[in-house]
GROMACS .gro file of N, CA and C in nm:
model
  537
    1TRP      N    1  11.726  -2.571  -6.863
    1TRP     CA    2  11.695  -2.473  -6.973
    1TRP      C    3  11.539  -2.482  -6.954
    2VAL      N    4  11.549  -2.352  -7.014
    2VAL     CA    5  11.355  -2.295  -6.971
    2VAL      C    6  11.359  -2.170  -7.093
    3GLY      N    7  11.170  -2.169  -7.158
    3GLY     CA    8  11.186  -2.089  -7.270
    3GLY      C    9  11.220  -1.955  -7.206
    4VAL      N   10  11.185  -1.849  -7.258
    4VAL     CA   11  11.207  -1.740  -7.208
    4VAL      C   12  11.159  -1.646  -7.262
    5GLU      N   13  11.051  -1.499  -7.207
    5GLU     CA   14  10.986  -1.382  -7.301
    5GLU      C   15  11.084  -1.313  -7.230
    6VAL      N   16  11.078  -1.191  -7.352
    6VAL     CA   17  11.192  -1.022  -7.222
    6VAL      C   18  11.079  -0.958  -7.300
    7ASP      N   19  10.950  -0.865  -7.220
    7ASP     CA   20  10.864  -0.789  -7.256
    7ASP      C   21  10.819  -0.825  -7.381
    8GLY      N   22  10.789  -0.889  -7.378
    8GLY     CA   23  10.643  -1.021  -7.373
    8GLY      C   24  10.721  -1.060  -7.593
    9SER      N   25  10.846  -1.024  -7.636
    9SER     CA   26  10.944  -1.100  -7.737
    9SER      C   27  11.006  -1.236  -7.661
   10SER      N   28  11.003  -1.358  -7.734
   10SER     CA   29  11.061  -1.477  -7.724
   10SER      C   30  11.221  -1.443  -7.733
   11LEU      N   31  11.330  -1.560  -7.614
   11LEU     CA   32  11.448  -1.555  -7.596
   11LEU      C   33  11.471  -1.684  -7.629
   12GLY      N   34  11.417  -1.732  -7.702
   12GLY     CA   35  11.465  -1.870  -7.735
   12GLY      C   36  11.450  -1.979  -7.554
   13ARG      N   37  11.537  -1.989  -7.579
   13ARG     CA   38  11.562  -2.033  -7.450
   13ARG      C   39  11.755  -2.091  -7.321
   14THR      N   40  11.738  -2.034  -7.244
   14THR     CA   41  11.821  -2.010  -7.184
   14THR      C   42  11.883  -2.120  -7.012
   15LYS      N   43  12.028  -2.073  -6.967
   15LYS     CA   44  12.004  -2.155  -6.872
   15LYS      C   45  11.982  -2.085  -6.778
   16LEU      N   46  11.918  -2.137  -6.623
   16LEU     CA   47  11.853  -2.066  -6.558
   16LEU      C   48  11.893  -1.987  -6.463
   17GLY      N   49  12.068  -1.972  -6.483
   17GLY     CA   50  12.163  -1.873  -6.401
   17GLY      C   51  12.160  -1.792  -6.482
   18LEU      N   52  12.079  -1.771  -6.613
   18LEU     CA   53  12.060  -1.623  -6.689
   18LEU      C   54  11.986  -1.564  -6.672
   19VAL      N   55  11.871  -1.648  -6.602
   19VAL     CA   56  11.722  -1.545  -6.638
   19VAL      C   57  11.725  -1.385  -6.541
   20PRO      N   58  11.832  -1.513  -6.402
   20PRO     CA   59  11.789  -1.351  -6.233
   20PRO      C   60  11.808  -1.200  -6.370
   21TYR      N   61  11.933  -1.216  -6.388
   21TYR     CA   62  11.969  -1.068  -6.452
   21TYR      C   63  11.815  -1.009  -6.559
   22ALA      N   64  11.770  -1.033  -6.598
   22ALA     CA   65  11.603  -0.944  -6.682
   22ALA      C   66  11.531  -0.918  -6.517
   23LEU      N   67  11.513  -1.003  -6.420
   23LEU     CA   68  11.463  -0.934  -6.334
   23LEU      C   69  11.514  -0.824  -6.307
   24GLU      N   70  11.622  -0.800  -6.264
   24GLU     CA   71  11.720  -0.699  -6.206
   24GLU      C   72  11.717  -0.611  -6.299
   25ALA      N   73  11.694  -0.658  -6.407
   25ALA     CA   74  11.696  -0.538  -6.562
   25ALA      C   75  11.630  -0.487  -6.587
   26GLY      N   76  11.475  -0.507  -6.476
   26GLY     CA   77  11.354  -0.482  -6.513
   26GLY      C   78  11.283  -0.496  -6.606
   27HIS      N   79  11.317  -0.579  -6.704
   27HIS     CA   80  11.178  -0.672  -6.810
   27HIS      C   81  11.087  -0.737  -6.738
   28ALA      N   82  11.037  -0.672  -6.843
   28ALA     CA   83  10.906  -0.800  -6.781
   28ALA      C   84  10.918  -0.927  -6.835
   29LEU      N   85  10.888  -0.978  -6.781
   29LEU     CA   86  10.840  -1.133  -6.779
   29LEU      C   87  10.753  -1.232  -6.739
   30ASN      N   88  10.776  -1.296  -6.790
   30ASN     CA   89  10.585  -1.383  -6.742
   30ASN      C   90  10.564  -1.375  -6.570
   31ALA      N   91  10.428  -1.359  -6.557
   31ALA     CA   92  10.496  -1.312  -6.418
   31ALA      C   93  10.473  -1.441  -6.300
   32ASP      N   94  10.394  -1.542  -6.324
   32ASP     CA   95  10.402  -1.672  -6.296
   32ASP      C   96  10.596  -1.688  -6.266
   33PHE      N   97  10.672  -1.718  -6.381
   33PHE     CA   98  10.753  -1.720  -6.405
   33PHE      C   99  10.874  -1.656  -6.332
   34ALA      N  100  10.820  -1.496  -6.321
   34ALA     CA  101  10.889  -1.455  -6.200
   34ALA      C  102  10.902  -1.450  -6.058
   35ALA      N  103  10.780  -1.484  -6.021
   35ALA     CA  104  10.745  -1.462  -5.881
   35ALA      C  105  10.830  -1.640  -5.873
   36GLN      N  106  10.816  -1.678  -5.864
   36GLN     CA  107  10.919  -1.829  -5.871
   36GLN      C  108  11.065  -1.779  -5.896
   37LEU      N  109  11.071  -1.771  -5.946
   37LEU     CA  110  11.303  -1.679  -5.984
   37LEU      C  111  11.285  -1.615  -5.844
   38THR      N  112  11.187  -1.534  -5.820
   38THR     CA  113  11.224  -1.419  -5.671
   38THR      C  114  11.205  -1.541  -5.543
   39GLU      N  115  11.118  -1.599  -5.563
   39GLU     CA  116  11.161  -1.725  -5.399
   39GLU      C  117  11.281  -1.765  -5.441
   40HIS      N  118  11.294  -1.819  -5.460
   40HIS     CA  119  11.399  -1.971  -5.487
   40HIS      C  120  11.548  -1.888  -5.476
   41ARG      N  121  11.521  -1.748  -5.484
   41ARG     CA  122  11.660  -1.716  -5.435
   41ARG      C  123  11.744  -1.683  -5.341
   42SER      N  124  11.835  -1.734  -5.308
   42SER     CA  125  11.948  -1.811  -5.208
   42SER      C  126  12.051  -1.795  -5.244
   43ALA      N  127  12.103  -1.709  -5.212
   43ALA     CA  128  12.287  -1.724  -5.236
   43ALA      C  129  12.328  -1.638  -5.100
   44PHE      N  130  12.457  -1.634  -5.106
   44PHE     CA  131  12.570  -1.538  -5.014
   44PHE      C  132  12.754  -1.631  -5.072
   45ARG      N  133  12.872  -1.524  -4.993
   45ARG     CA  134  12.931  -1.512  -5.015
   45ARG      C  135  12.965  -1.426  -4.941
   46ALA      N  136  13.042  -1.458  -4.849
   46ALA     CA  137  13.184  -1.409  -4.706
   46ALA      C  138  13.316  -1.437  -4.684
   47THR      N  139  13.360  -1.313  -4.682
   47THR     CA  140  13.530  -1.335  -4.625
   47THR      C  141  13.557  -1.317  -4.553
   48LEU      N  142  13.648  -1.298  -4.548
   48LEU     CA  143  13.707  -1.231  -4.403
   48LEU      C  144  13.757  -1.097  -4.435
   49SER      N  145  13.750  -1.039  -4.351
   49SER     CA  146  13.809  -0.898  -4.333
   49SER      C  147  14.004  -0.901  -4.305
   50LYS      N  148  13.979  -1.038  -4.173
   50LYS     CA  149  14.139  -0.984  -4.144
   50LYS      C  150  14.214  -1.112  -4.110
   51ASN      N  151  14.307  -1.153  -4.128
   51ASN     CA  152  14.345  -1.315  -4.071
   51ASN      C  153  14.297  -1.324  -3.913
   52GLN      N  154  14.276  -1.441  -3.894
   52GLN     CA  155  14.216  -1.541  -3.741
   52GLN      C  156  14.289  -1.611  -3.760
   53ALA      N  157  14.331  -1.656  -3.627
   53ALA     CA  158  14.397  -1.726  -3.532
   53ALA      C  159  14.347  -1.903  -3.589
   54ILE      N  160  14.393  -1.985  -3.585
   54ILE     CA  161  14.294  -2.114  -3.578
   54ILE      C  162  14.396  -2.206  -3.414
   55PRO      N  163  14.351  -2.243  -3.330
   55PRO     CA  164  14.386  -2.304  -3.224
   55PRO      C  165  14.370  -2.417  -3.247
   56LYS      N  166  14.563  -2.494  -3.184
   56LYS     CA  167  14.633  -2.646  -3.237
   56LYS      C  168  14.525  -2.714  -3.183
   57THR      N  169  14.411  -2.772  -3.251
   57THR     CA  170  14.386  -2.959  -3.294
   57THR      C  171  14.182  -2.919  -3.216
   58THR      N  172  14.117  -2.790  -3.178
   58THR     CA  173  13.991  -2.850  -3.179
   58THR      C  174  13.952  -2.710  -3.263
   59GLY      N  175  14.034  -2.590  -3.290
   59GLY     CA  176  14.048  -2.533  -3.455
   59GLY      C  177  13.907  -2.455  -3.365
   60ALA      N  178  13.871  -2.378  -3.481
   60ALA     CA  179  13.739  -2.286  -3.465
   60ALA      C  180  13.656  -2.256  -3.562
   61GLN      N  181  13.606  -2.169  -3.547
   61GLN     CA  182  13.426  -2.149  -3.589
   61GLN      C  183  13.484  -2.011  -3.711
   62LEU      N  184  13.430  -2.059  -3.839
   62LEU     CA  185  13.561  -1.946  -3.858
   62LEU      C  186  13.439  -1.759  -3.901
   63ALA      N  187  13.453  -1.643  -3.857
   63ALA     CA  188  13.403  -1.588  -3.866
   63ALA      C  189  13.354  -1.491  -3.928
   64PHE      N  190  13.316  -1.523  -4.144
   64PHE     CA  191  13.362  -1.447  -4.221
   64PHE      C  192  13.220  -1.336  -4.171
   65ASP      N  193  13.338  -1.187  -4.188
   65ASP     CA  194  13.234  -1.102  -4.143
   65ASP      C  195  13.239  -0.990  -4.334
   66GLU      N  196  13.270  -1.022  -4.410
   66GLU     CA  197  13.250  -0.951  -4.524
   66GLU      C  198  13.159  -1.015  -4.608
   67GLU      N  199  13.039  -0.925  -4.674
   67GLU     CA  200  12.924  -1.029  -4.713
   67GLU      C  201  12.946  -0.939  -4.842
   68ALA      N  202  13.033  -1.075  -4.940
   68ALA     CA  203  13.022  -0.965  -5.128
   68ALA      C  204  12.900  -0.978  -5.165
   69PHE      N  205  12.752  -1.089  -5.148
   69PHE     CA  206  12.682  -1.029  -5.112
   69PHE      C  207  12.593  -1.093  -5.028
   70ASP      N  208  12.475  -1.119  -5.014
   70ASP     CA  209  12.359  -1.222  -4.897
   70ASP      C  210  12.232  -1.165  -5.000
   71LEU      N  211  12.164  -1.288  -5.127
   71LEU     CA  212  12.072  -1.220  -5.232
   71LEU      C  213  11.946  -1.210  -5.074
   72GLY      N  214  11.891  -1.383  -4.953
   72GLY     CA  215  11.853  -1.403  -4.867
   72GLY      C  216  11.839  -1.317  -4.760
   73GLY      N  217  11.971  -1.299  -4.733
   73GLY     CA  218  11.916  -1.136  -4.597
   73GLY      C  219  11.992  -1.307  -4.492
   74GLU      N  220  12.011  -1.437  -4.522
   74GLU     CA  221  11.985  -1.551  -4.425
   74GLU      C  222  12.178  -1.570  -4.418
   75PHE      N  223  12.310  -1.449  -4.440
   75PHE     CA  224  12.402  -1.480  -4.327
   75PHE      C  225  12.412  -1.349  -4.286
   76ASP      N  226  12.501  -1.412  -4.077
   76ASP     CA  227  12.474  -1.309  -4.058
   76ASP      C  228  12.628  -1.275  -4.056
   77GLU      N  229  12.665  -1.156  -4.068
   77GLU     CA  230  12.809  -1.152  -4.067
   77GLU      C  231  12.820  -1.162  -3.889
   78ALA      N  232  12.820  -1.158  -3.821
   78ALA     CA  233  12.825  -1.092  -3.656
   78ALA      C  234  12.850  -1.276  -3.587
   79THR      N  235  12.833  -1.383  -3.677
   79THR     CA  236  12.800  -1.498  -3.639
   79THR      C  237  12.883  -1.659  -3.750
   80GLY      N  238  12.905  -1.551  -3.859
   80GLY     CA  239  13.015  -1.635  -3.951
   80GLY      C  240  12.853  -1.735  -4.016
   81VAL      N  241  12.704  -1.815  -3.924
   81VAL     CA  242  12.632  -1.862  -4.004
   81VAL      C  243  12.542  -1.811  -4.075
   82PHE      N  244  12.544  -1.913  -4.200
   82PHE     CA  245  12.400  -1.950  -4.236
   82PHE      C  246  12.262  -2.015  -4.202
   83SER      N  247  12.203  -1.998  -4.246
   83SER     CA  248  12.020  -2.026  -4.184
   83SER      C  249  11.953  -1.899  -4.311
   84PRO      N  250  11.975  -2.092  -4.375
   84PRO     CA  251  11.834  -2.068  -4.517
   84PRO      C  252  11.686  -2.020  -4.458
   85ASN      N  253  11.632  -1.904  -4.488
   85ASN     CA  254  11.489  -1.916  -4.479
   85ASN      C  255  11.391  -2.019  -4.562
   86VAL      N  256  11.448  -2.067  -4.639
   86VAL     CA  257  11.348  -2.195  -4.681
   86VAL      C  258  11.429  -2.332  -4.740
   87ALA      N  259  11.306  -2.433  -4.703
   87ALA     CA  260  11.410  -2.583  -4.716
   87ALA      C  261  11.420  -2.629  -4.829
   88GLY      N  262  11.449  -2.644  -4.840
   88GLY     CA  263  11.503  -2.730  -4.962
   88GLY      C  264  11.673  -2.778  -5.015
   89PHE      N  265  11.766  -2.767  -5.093
   89PHE     CA  266  11.910  -2.853  -5.084
   89PHE      C  267  12.016  -2.721  -5.181
   90TYR      N  268  12.099  -2.710  -5.082
   90TYR     CA  269  12.177  -2.630  -5.077
   90TYR      C  270  12.332  -2.624  -5.145
   91GLN      N  271  12.375  -2.652  -5.215
   91GLN     CA  272  12.510  -2.655  -5.217
   91GLN      C  273  12.581  -2.570  -5.151
   92VAL      N  274  12.684  -2.611  -5.047
   92VAL     CA  275  12.771  -2.514  -4.960
   92VAL      C  276  12.943  -2.576  -5.016
   93HIS      N  277  12.947  -2.360  -4.982
   93HIS     CA  278  13.160  -2.465  -4.936
   93HIS      C  279  13.203  -2.341  -4.875
   94CYS      N  280  13.343  -2.415  -4.826
   94CYS     CA  281  13.414  -2.308  -4.719
   94CYS      C  282  13.547  -2.350  -4.780
   95SER      N  283  13.659  -2.281  -4.799
   95SER     CA  284  13.768  -2.296  -4.842
   95SER      C  285  13.853  -2.184  -4.718
   96VAL      N  286  13.959  -2.257  -4.643
   96VAL     CA  287  14.036  -2.182  -4.599
   96VAL      C  288  14.197  -2.172  -4.626
   97ALA      N  289  14.266  -2.057  -4.658
   97ALA     CA  290  14.387  -1.973  -4.674
   97ALA      C  291  14.471  -2.027  -4.589
   98PHE      N  292  14.534  -2.077  -4.609
   98PHE     CA  293  14.603  -2.069  -4.355
   98PHE      C  294  14.768  -2.106  -4.414
   99GLU      N  295  14.783  -2.003  -4.332
   99GLU     CA  296  14.953  -1.922  -4.379
   99GLU      C  297  15.013  -1.999  -4.170
  100GLN      N  298  15.092  -2.044  -4.238
  100GLN     CA  299  15.210  -2.085  -4.104
  100GLN      C  300  15.231  -1.989  -4.011
  101SER      N  301  15.292  -2.015  -3.918
  101SER     CA  302  15.389  -1.889  -3.834
  101SER      C  303  15.535  -1.957  -3.872
  102VAL      N  304  15.509  -2.089  -3.893
  102VAL     CA  305  15.631  -2.084  -3.862
  102VAL      C  306  15.657  -2.227  -4.058
  103PHE      N  307  15.787  -2.178  -4.123
  103PHE     CA  308  15.809  -2.183  -4.205
  103PHE      C  309  15.812  -2.382  -4.266
  104ASN      N  310  15.836  -2.430  -4.352
  104ASN     CA  311  15.856  -2.620  -4.322
  104ASN      C  312  15.737  -2.720  -4.262
  105THR      N  313  15.697  -2.709  -4.149
  105THR     CA  314  15.626  -2.699  -4.069
  105THR      C  315  15.574  -2.823  -4.095
  106VAL      N  316  15.512  -2.964  -4.144
  106VAL     CA  317  15.459  -3.066  -4.118
  106VAL      C  318  15.323  -3.097  -4.039
  107GLY      N  319  15.197  -3.075  -4.082
  107GLY     CA  320  15.115  -3.102  -4.060
  107GLY      C  321  15.039  -3.124  -4.074
  108TYR      N  322  14.858  -3.158  -4.028
  108TYR     CA  323  14.769  -3.176  -4.109
  108TYR      C  324  14.643  -3.052  -4.074
  109TRP      N  325  14.610  -3.036  -4.231
  109TRP     CA  326  14.539  -2.883  -4.197
  109TRP      C  327  14.366  -2.967  -4.215
  110ALA      N  328  14.300  -2.882  -4.165
  110ALA     CA  329  14.160  -2.913  -4.249
  110ALA      C  330  14.002  -2.846  -4.218
  111VAL      N  331  13.919  -2.883  -4.305
  111VAL     CA  332  13.808  -2.760  -4.321
  111VAL      C  333  13.667  -2.814  -4.280
  112GLY      N  334  13.575  -2.762  -4.207
  112GLY     CA  335  13.496  -2.845  -4.205
  112GLY      C  336  13.347  -2.732  -4.252
  113ILE      N  337  13.237  -2.806  -4.295
  113ILE     CA  338  13.117  -2.737  -4.259
  113ILE      C  339  12.989  -2.851  -4.150
  114THR      N  340  12.956  -2.732  -4.125
  114THR     CA  341  12.863  -2.784  -3.997
  114THR      C  342  12.703  -2.772  -3.995
  115VAL      N  343  12.586  -2.823  -3.939
  115VAL     CA  344  12.473  -2.790  -3.971
  115VAL      C  345  12.417  -2.878  -3.878
  116ASN      N  346  12.429  -2.738  -3.779
  116ASN     CA  347  12.343  -2.758  -3.562
  116ASN      C  348  12.470  -2.803  -3.543
  117GLY      N  349  12.606  -2.744  -3.554
  117GLY     CA  350  12.739  -2.814  -3.459
  117GLY      C  351  12.751  -2.913  -3.540
  118ILE      N  352  12.686  -3.047  -3.614
  118ILE     CA  353  12.738  -3.225  -3.650
  118ILE      C  354  12.820  -3.164  -3.782
  119ASN      N  355  12.926  -3.261  -3.813
  119ASN     CA  356  13.003  -3.193  -3.929
  119ASN      C  357  12.855  -3.296  -4.046
  120ALA      N  358  12.910  -3.181  -4.134
  120ALA     CA  359  12.871  -3.199  -4.269
  120ALA      C  360  12.923  -3.272  -4.373
  121ALA      N  361  13.051  -3.224  -4.365
  121ALA     CA  362  13.173  -3.238  -4.476
  121ALA      C  363  13.257  -3.207  -4.402
  122SER      N  364  13.396  -3.226  -4.492
  122SER     CA  365  13.515  -3.152  -4.373
  122SER      C  366  13.605  -3.224  -4.552
  123SER      N  367  13.691  -3.205  -4.511
  123SER     CA  368  13.796  -3.197  -4.568
  123SER      C  369  13.965  -3.189  -4.549
  124GLY      N  370  14.092  -3.232  -4.541
  124GLY     CA  371  14.180  -3.206  -4.450
  124GLY      C  372  14.316  -3.318  -4.505
  125GLY      N  373  14.440  -3.223  -4.544
  125GLY     CA  374  14.573  -3.403  -4.547
  125GLY      C  375  14.669  -3.266  -4.496
  126LYS      N  376  14.825  -3.387  -4.496
  126LYS     CA  377  14.899  -3.370  -4.485
  126LYS      C  378  15.004  -3.305  -4.532
  127THR      N  379  15.047  -3.164  -4.538
  127THR     CA  380  15.165  -3.129  -4.620
  127THR      C  381  15.284  -3.034  -4.512
  128ASP      N  382  15.390  -2.951  -4.569
  128ASP     CA  383  15.470  -2.943  -4.511
  128ASP      C  384  15.493  -2.811  -4.601
  129GLY      N  385  15.418  -2.744  -4.597
  129GLY     CA  386  15.484  -2.598  -4.652
  129GLY      C  387  15.414  -2.488  -4.563
  130GLN      N  388  15.395  -2.375  -4.621
  130GLN     CA  389  15.388  -2.265  -4.531
  130GLN      C  390  15.218  -2.194  -4.617
  131THR      N  391  15.212  -2.228  -4.708
  131THR     CA  392  14.997  -2.186  -4.695
  131THR      C  393  14.980  -2.272  -4.764
  132VAL      N  394  14.846  -2.340  -4.717
  132VAL     CA  395  14.822  -2.463  -4.708
  132VAL      C  396  14.661  -2.414  -4.782
  133GLY      N  397  14.620  -2.441  -4.856
  133GLY     CA  398  14.431  -2.478  -4.947
  133GLY      C  399  14.322  -2.559  -4.914
  134ARG      N  400  14.215  -2.552  -4.834
  134ARG     CA  401  14.176  -2.655  -4.777
  134ARG      C  402  14.037  -2.594  -4.831
  135GLY      N  403  13.979  -2.679  -4.912
  135GLY     CA  404  13.830  -2.674  -4.918
  135GLY      C  405  13.706  -2.769  -4.874
  136ALA      N  406  13.569  -2.782  -4.898
  136ALA     CA  407  13.513  -2.887  -4.879
  136ALA      C  408  13.319  -2.757  -4.935
  137SER      N  409  13.307  -2.897  -4.961
  137SER     CA  410  13.159  -2.880  -4.993
  137SER      C  411  13.018  -2.993  -4.978
  138ALA      N  412  12.928  -2.955  -4.989
  138ALA     CA  413  12.861  -3.029  -4.987
  138ALA      C  414  12.704  -2.985  -5.088
  139LEU      N  415  12.618  -3.091  -5.023
  139LEU     CA  416  12.534  -3.018  -5.143
  139LEU      C  417  12.354  -3.132  -4.988
  140LEU      N  418  12.355  -2.968  -4.963
  140LEU     CA  419  12.252  -3.063  -4.809
  140LEU      C  420  12.109  -2.979  -4.796
  141GLU      N  421  12.071  -3.105  -4.743
  141GLU     CA  422  11.938  -3.028  -4.722
  141GLU      C  423  11.906  -2.909  -4.643
  142LEU      N  424  11.874  -2.880  -4.621
  142LEU     CA  425  11.875  -2.770  -4.500
  142LEU      C  426  11.679  -2.684  -4.491
  143THR      N  427  11.665  -2.697  -4.369
  143THR     CA  428  11.564  -2.565  -4.295
  143THR      C  429  11.538  -2.518  -4.202
  144PRO      N  430  11.434  -2.470  -4.248
  144PRO     CA  431  11.477  -2.252  -4.221
  144PRO      C  432  11.594  -2.343  -4.047
  145ASP      N  433  11.543  -2.397  -3.933
  145ASP     CA  434  11.626  -2.404  -3.874
  145ASP      C  435  11.725  -2.390  -3.854
  146ASP      N  436  11.754  -2.470  -3.958
  146ASP     CA  437  11.928  -2.470  -3.963
  146ASP      C  438  12.039  -2.458  -3.992
  147GLU      N  439  12.155  -2.415  -3.887
  147GLU     CA  440  12.250  -2.317  -3.914
  147GLU      C  441  12.351  -2.377  -3.916
  148VAL      N  442  12.434  -2.360  -3.974
  148VAL     CA  443  12.497  -2.387  -4.105
  148VAL      C  444  12.655  -2.239  -4.075
  149ALA      N  445  12.782  -2.285  -4.090
  149ALA     CA  446  12.885  -2.321  -4.036
  149ALA      C  447  13.013  -2.291  -4.092
  150CYS      N  448  13.112  -2.308  -4.119
  150CYS     CA  449  13.259  -2.340  -4.127
  150CYS      C  450  13.390  -2.321  -4.077
  151LEU      N  451  13.433  -2.450  -4.048
  151LEU     CA  452  13.510  -2.411  -3.981
  151LEU      C  453  13.692  -2.484  -4.002
  152ALA      N  454  13.774  -2.436  -3.969
  152ALA     CA  455  13.874  -2.488  -3.995
  152ALA      C  456  13.960  -2.551  -3.813
  153TRP      N  457  14.053  -2.639  -3.920
  153TRP     CA  458  14.169  -2.722  -3.760
  153TRP      C  459  14.309  -2.744  -3.843
  154HIS      N  460  14.355  -2.750  -3.702
  154HIS     CA  461  14.449  -2.850  -3.746
  154HIS      C  462  14.598  -2.853  -3.639
  155GLU      N  463  14.708  -2.985  -3.772
  155GLU     CA  464  14.783  -3.065  -3.613
  155GLU      C  465  14.924  -3.016  -3.656
  156ALA      N  466  14.942  -2.863  -3.621
  156ALA     CA  467  15.114  -2.878  -3.677
  156ALA      C  468  15.151  -2.798  -3.581
  157ASP      N  469  15.298  -2.761  -3.532
  157ASP     CA  470  15.371  -2.642  -3.470
  157ASP      C  471  15.345  -2.480  -3.494
  158GLY      N  472  15.380  -2.378  -3.458
  158GLY     CA  473  15.339  -2.275  -3.448
  158GLY      C  474  15.188  -2.255  -3.428
  159THR      N  475  15.152  -2.076  -3.472
  159THR     CA  476  14.979  -2.040  -3.444
  159THR      C  477  14.945  -2.005  -3.596
  160PRO      N  478  14.927  -2.086  -3.688
  160PRO     CA  479  14.885  -2.061  -3.805
  160PRO      C  480  14.741  -1.951  -3.862
  161VAL      N  481  14.752  -1.907  -3.879
  161VAL     CA  482  14.572  -1.805  -3.936
  161VAL      C  483  14.522  -1.881  -4.101
  162ALA      N  484  14.352  -1.872  -4.027
  162ALA     CA  485  14.293  -1.851  -4.162
  162ALA      C  486  14.358  -1.685  -4.249
  163ARG      N  487  14.412  -1.687  -4.371
  163ARG     CA  488  14.417  -1.559  -4.439
  163ARG      C  489  14.381  -1.501  -4.441
  164ALA      N  490  14.303  -1.372  -4.516
  164ALA     CA  491  14.219  -1.278  -4.505
  164ALA      C  492  14.246  -1.289  -4.672
  165ASP      N  493  14.170  -1.387  -4.698
  165ASP     CA  494  14.258  -1.303  -4.893
  165ASP      C  495  14.099  -1.412  -4.972
  166SER      N  496  14.093  -1.391  -5.107
  166SER     CA  497  13.991  -1.451  -5.155
  166SER      C  498  13.991  -1.634  -5.170
  167GLY      N  499  14.157  -1.712  -5.075
  167GLY     CA  500  14.161  -1.836  -5.048
  167GLY      C  501  14.076  -1.921  -4.955
  168THR      N  502  14.018  -1.753  -4.887
  168THR     CA  503  13.888  -1.793  -4.774
  168THR      C  504  13.816  -1.749  -4.803
  169ASN      N  505  13.677  -1.811  -4.779
  169ASN     CA  506  13.567  -1.755  -4.792
  169ASN      C  507  13.449  -1.930  -4.823
  170PHE      N  508  13.335  -1.871  -4.746
  170PHE     CA  509  13.219  -1.877  -4.692
  170PHE      C  510  13.106  -1.942  -4.813
  171GLN      N  511  13.086  -1.962  -4.907
  171GLN     CA  512  12.910  -1.945  -5.003
  171GLN      C  513  12.884  -2.091  -4.940
  172ALA      N  514  12.732  -1.981  -4.998
  172ALA     CA  515  12.582  -2.120  -5.066
  172ALA      C  516  12.496  -2.063  -5.194
  173VAL      N  517  12.404  -2.166  -5.199
  173VAL     CA  518  12.377  -2.104  -5.317
  173VAL      C  519  12.213  -2.266  -5.342
  174ARG      N  520  12.041  -2.167  -5.300
  174ARG     CA  521  11.928  -2.290  -5.301
  174ARG      C  522  11.950  -2.371  -5.454
  175GLN      N  523  11.918  -2.447  -5.482
  175GLN     CA  524  11.948  -2.512  -5.578
  175GLN      C  525  11.779  -2.542  -5.578
  176ALA      N  526  11.728  -2.490  -5.707
  176ALA     CA  527  11.556  -2.469  -5.724
  176ALA      C  528  11.516  -2.568  -5.784
  177ALA      N  529  11.373  -2.566  -5.736
  177ALA     CA  530  11.282  -2.673  -5.722
  177ALA      C  531  11.228  -2.695  -5.820
  178TRP      N  532  11.215  -2.742  -6.061
  178TRP     CA  533  11.156  -2.658  -6.063
  178TRP      C  534  11.078  -2.721  -6.091
  179GLU      N  535  10.860  -2.716  -6.068
  179GLU     CA  536  10.825  -2.801  -6.195
  179GLU      C  537  10.747  -2.827  -6.253
   0.00000   0.00000   0.00000
């Protein structure tokens, strides 16, 4: 919670997530506070524009090629990689909606987040459904040199795909360090 003034009038206190609206709406905030908000803006969300095949066992880095938004210009649609501009703590999430080509196939399905090619978080499990959802999340300390990606893999018969729908997404937001 922070105290907020908009156009010289006190609005009382608000959650930090609600304050950027005043910046985008063109209201005058305390200059120091506005600069601090702008400096810490880092968030993106991306999805797939088409289904992506997932090779058995080896898996694949997902090519998220549709940006819903990218506040800091840190997500590369060509590679599907997020590289932060500012060091800090980031909440990162990757989820995949797998669709299996063979109905009722028992298999292991997993998704993971890598930082510079090293596993930072993963989640997986066995199921026998045709459509399977998996997600991984982590609070990560990142630097501007880091490359963050989302991977998916499986151990099942058939050729599953990561579906191009809202269930398959990659996103991150920087957790601001307020002094």
